[in-house]
Coordinates of C-alpha atoms in Angstrom, one line a residue:
X21 CA 0.0 0.0 0.0
X22 CA 1.1 3.6 -0.7
X23 CA 0.2 6.3 1.8
X24 CA -0.2 9.8 0.3
X25 CA 0.8 12.4 2.9
X26 CA -0.6 15.8 2.2
X27 CA 0.0 19.3 3.7
X28 CA -2.9 21.2 2.1
X29 CA -3.8 24.8 2.7
X30 CA -6.9 25.2 4.8
X31 CA -10.0 25.2 2.6
X32 CA -13.8 25.8 2.9
X33 CA -14.4 22.9 0.5
X34 CA -12.3 19.7 0.1
X35 CA -10.9 20.4 -3.4
X36 CA -7.3 19.2 -2.5
X37 CA -8.6 16.0 -0.9
X38 CA -10.8 15.3 -3.9
X39 CA -7.8 15.8 -6.2
X40 CA -5.6 13.5 -4.1
X41 CA -8.3 10.8 -4.0
X42 CA -8.8 10.9 -7.8
X43 CA -5.1 10.9 -8.4
X44 CA -4.4 7.9 -6.2
X45 CA -4.4 4.3 -7.2
X46 CA -7.1 1.9 -5.9
X47 CA -6.5 0.8 -2.3
X48 CA -4.0 3.6 -1.6
X49 CA -4.5 5.7 1.5
X50 CA -4.8 9.5 1.5
X51 CA -3.7 11.2 4.8
X52 CA -4.8 14.8 5.5
X53 CA -4.4 17.1 8.6
X54 CA -6.6 17.6 11.6
X55 CA -9.7 19.7 10.9
X56 CA -9.3 19.7 7.2
X57 CA -13.0 18.9 6.5
X58 CA -15.0 21.9 7.7
X59 CA -18.5 20.6 7.6
X60 CA -20.0 17.2 8.6
X61 CA -22.1 17.0 5.4
X62 CA -18.8 17.0 3.5
X63 CA -17.7 13.9 5.5
X64 CA -20.5 12.0 3.7
X65 CA -19.4 13.4 0.3
X66 CA -15.8 12.4 1.0
X67 CA -17.0 8.9 2.0
X68 CA -18.9 8.5 -1.2
X69 CA -15.9 9.6 -3.2
X70 CA -13.6 7.3 -1.3
X71 CA -15.9 4.4 -2.1
X72 CA -16.2 5.3 -5.8
X73 CA -12.3 5.3 -6.1
X74 CA -11.6 2.5 -3.7
X75 CA -9.4 4.8 -1.5
X76 CA -8.8 4.9 2.3
X77 CA -9.0 8.3 3.9
X78 CA -7.5 9.4 7.3
X79 CA -8.0 13.0 8.4
X80 CA -10.1 15.1 10.8
X81 CA -13.2 17.3 10.6
X82 CA -15.0 20.0 12.5
X83 CA -18.3 19.3 14.1
X84 CA -21.3 21.7 14.2
X85 CA -19.6 23.4 17.2
X86 CA -16.3 23.7 15.3
X87 CA -14.7 21.1 17.6
X88 CA -12.1 18.8 16.1
X89 CA -13.0 15.1 15.6
X90 CA -11.0 12.1 14.4
X91 CA -12.0 10.5 11.1
X92 CA -11.1 7.3 9.2
X93 CA -13.0 6.1 6.1
X94 CA -12.3 2.8 4.4
X95 CA -12.3 2.1 0.7
X96 CA -15.9 1.0 0.9
X97 CA -16.9 4.5 2.1
X98 CA -17.6 3.2 5.7
X99 CA -16.7 5.5 8.6
X100 CA -14.6 3.3 10.9
X101 CA -13.5 6.0 13.4
X102 CA -15.3 9.1 14.5
X103 CA -14.5 10.5 17.9
X104 CA -13.9 13.8 19.7
X105 CA -10.5 15.2 20.5
X106 CA -9.0 14.6 23.9
X107 CA -8.9 17.7 26.2
X108 CA -5.7 18.9 27.7
X109 CA -6.5 17.8 31.2
X110 CA -8.0 14.3 30.5
X111 CA -6.9 10.8 29.6
X112 CA -6.8 9.9 25.9
X113 CA -10.3 9.5 24.5
X114 CA -11.1 6.1 23.1
X115 CA -11.1 4.6 20.5
X116 CA -7.7 5.3 19.1
X117 CA -7.2 2.1 17.1
X118 CA -9.3 0.2 14.4
X119 CA -8.8 -2.6 11.9
X120 CA -8.3 -1.3 8.4
X121 CA -8.4 -4.3 6.1
X122 CA -5.6 -6.6 7.4
X123 CA -3.9 -3.7 9.2
X124 CA -4.3 -2.5 12.8
X125 CA -4.3 1.3 12.7
X126 CA -3.8 3.7 15.6
X127 CA -4.8 7.4 15.7
X128 CA -3.7 10.2 17.9
X129 CA -5.1 13.7 17.1
X130 CA -2.7 16.7 17.2
X131 CA -1.7 17.5 20.9
X132 CA -2.6 13.9 21.8
X133 CA 1.0 13.1 20.7
X134 CA 2.1 14.5 24.1
X135 CA 0.0 11.9 25.9
X136 CA 0.8 8.9 23.8
X137 CA 4.0 7.6 25.3
X138 CA 2.6 7.3 28.8
X139 CA -1.1 6.5 28.1
X140 CA -1.4 4.3 25.0
X141 CA -0.2 1.2 26.7
X142 CA -3.1 1.5 29.2
X143 CA -5.5 0.7 26.4
X144 CA -3.8 -1.0 23.4
X145 CA -3.8 -4.8 23.7
X146 CA -2.6 -5.4 20.1
X147 CA 0.4 -4.7 17.9
X148 CA -0.3 -1.7 15.7
X149 CA 1.0 -1.6 12.2
X150 CA 1.0 2.2 12.2
X151 CA -0.3 5.2 14.1
X152 CA -1.6 8.3 12.2
X153 CA -1.0 11.8 13.8
X154 CA -3.1 14.5 12.0
X155 CA -2.0 18.0 13.1
X156 CA -3.9 21.2 12.6
X157 CA -1.5 24.0 11.8
X158 CA 2.3 23.9 11.7
X159 CA 4.5 24.2 14.7
X160 CA 4.6 27.5 16.5
X161 CA 8.3 27.3 17.4
X162 CA 11.5 25.4 16.7
X163 CA 11.2 24.0 20.2
X164 CA 7.7 22.6 19.5
X165 CA 8.9 21.1 16.2
X166 CA 11.7 19.3 18.0
X167 CA 9.4 18.2 20.9
X168 CA 6.7 16.7 18.7
X169 CA 9.2 14.8 16.5
X170 CA 10.9 13.5 19.7
X171 CA 7.6 12.3 21.0
X172 CA 6.6 10.6 17.8
X173 CA 10.0 8.9 17.7
X174 CA 9.6 7.7 21.3
X175 CA 6.1 6.3 20.6
X176 CA 7.2 4.6 17.5
X177 CA 10.1 2.9 19.3
X178 CA 8.2 2.0 22.5
X179 CA 5.3 0.4 20.5
X180 CA 7.5 -0.9 17.7
X181 CA 5.4 0.7 15.1
X182 CA 5.3 3.5 12.4
X183 CA 4.1 6.9 13.3
X184 CA 3.0 9.3 10.5
X185 CA 2.2 12.9 10.9
X186 CA 1.1 15.9 8.8
X187 CA -0.1 19.5 9.3
X188 CA -1.7 22.1 7.1
X189 CA 0.5 24.3 4.9
X190 CA -0.9 27.6 6.3
X191 CA -2.5 29.0 9.4
X192 CA -1.0 29.2 12.9
X193 CA -1.9 28.0 16.4
X194 CA -4.4 30.5 17.9
X195 CA -3.4 32.9 15.1
X196 CA 0.0 33.6 16.7
X197 CA 1.4 34.3 13.3
X198 CA 4.2 31.7 13.4
X199 CA 3.8 28.3 11.6
X200 CA 6.3 25.7 10.6
X201 CA 4.5 23.2 8.4
X202 CA 5.5 19.6 9.3
X203 CA 5.1 16.1 8.0
X204 CA 7.0 13.0 9.0
X205 CA 7.3 9.2 9.1
X206 CA 9.3 7.4 11.8
X207 CA 9.4 3.6 12.1
X208 CA 10.5 1.8 15.3
X209 CA 12.4 4.9 16.4
X210 CA 14.2 5.5 13.1
X211 CA 13.5 8.4 10.8
X212 CA 12.0 7.6 7.3
X213 CA 11.6 11.3 6.5
X214 CA 11.0 14.6 8.2
X215 CA 9.6 17.5 6.3
X216 CA 10.1 21.1 7.7
X217 CA 8.7 24.1 5.8
X218 CA 8.3 22.0 2.7
X219 CA 4.6 21.5 1.9
X220 CA 4.8 19.2 -1.0
X221 CA 2.8 16.0 -0.7
X222 CA 4.7 12.7 -0.4
X223 CA 3.9 9.1 -1.1
X224 CA 5.2 6.6 1.3
X225 CA 5.4 2.9 0.3
X226 CA 5.0 0.8 3.4
X227 CA 6.6 -2.2 1.8
X228 CA 9.8 -0.6 0.5
X229 CA 9.8 2.2 3.1
X230 CA 10.7 4.6 0.4
X231 CA 9.1 8.1 -0.1
X232 CA 8.5 10.0 -3.3
X233 CA 7.2 13.5 -4.0
X234 CA 3.5 13.2 -5.0
X235 CA 3.0 16.1 -7.4
X236 CA -0.4 17.8 -7.3
X237 CA -1.6 21.0 -9.1
X238 CA -3.0 22.4 -5.9
X239 CA 0.2 22.8 -4.0
X240 CA 2.0 26.1 -3.5

């Protein structure tokens, strides 16, 4: 399977996601950031598109109260994961793993990366093939960039799995004006790639562990 890792600009529609889905090969997986889908009615439209193209989709969406939710859609258009985001002062909200075909997939949403190392083993009773980490906007400092990569690496090593993250290409945390777009893949504590201030989409082949630039007309 190929995983297409995108860092789109924030959009009111889902044009970039639609383009990636239609450009992918059947049974590929398209991975987009936290909160990319802005309306729940568009979740249903994305599910129909994923089914029509035979594509898996991992991303996040905003509910009617503009709160972030986790989202995984399979290649039959079925919503396999839909849950709210963990609050800062609480334990990780379940579920954060599902079966995706023959794979066991984990999911931690944005700042949940800071809870994963200590808390995931309280709940996970299986070997995860990979953990997806959708991020909203880019990092607000070099220190945060370093911290989140470190935490992803620690989690991937502790749980002997692959952790994959991506953010939007634009916007900033609480409109602070600073944003370092990020995407990465780390496997069992080893770096496959880390993208910093480079918003091109990438394709990661999970069998060969190689990455390629996935060109798309919608990227800056």
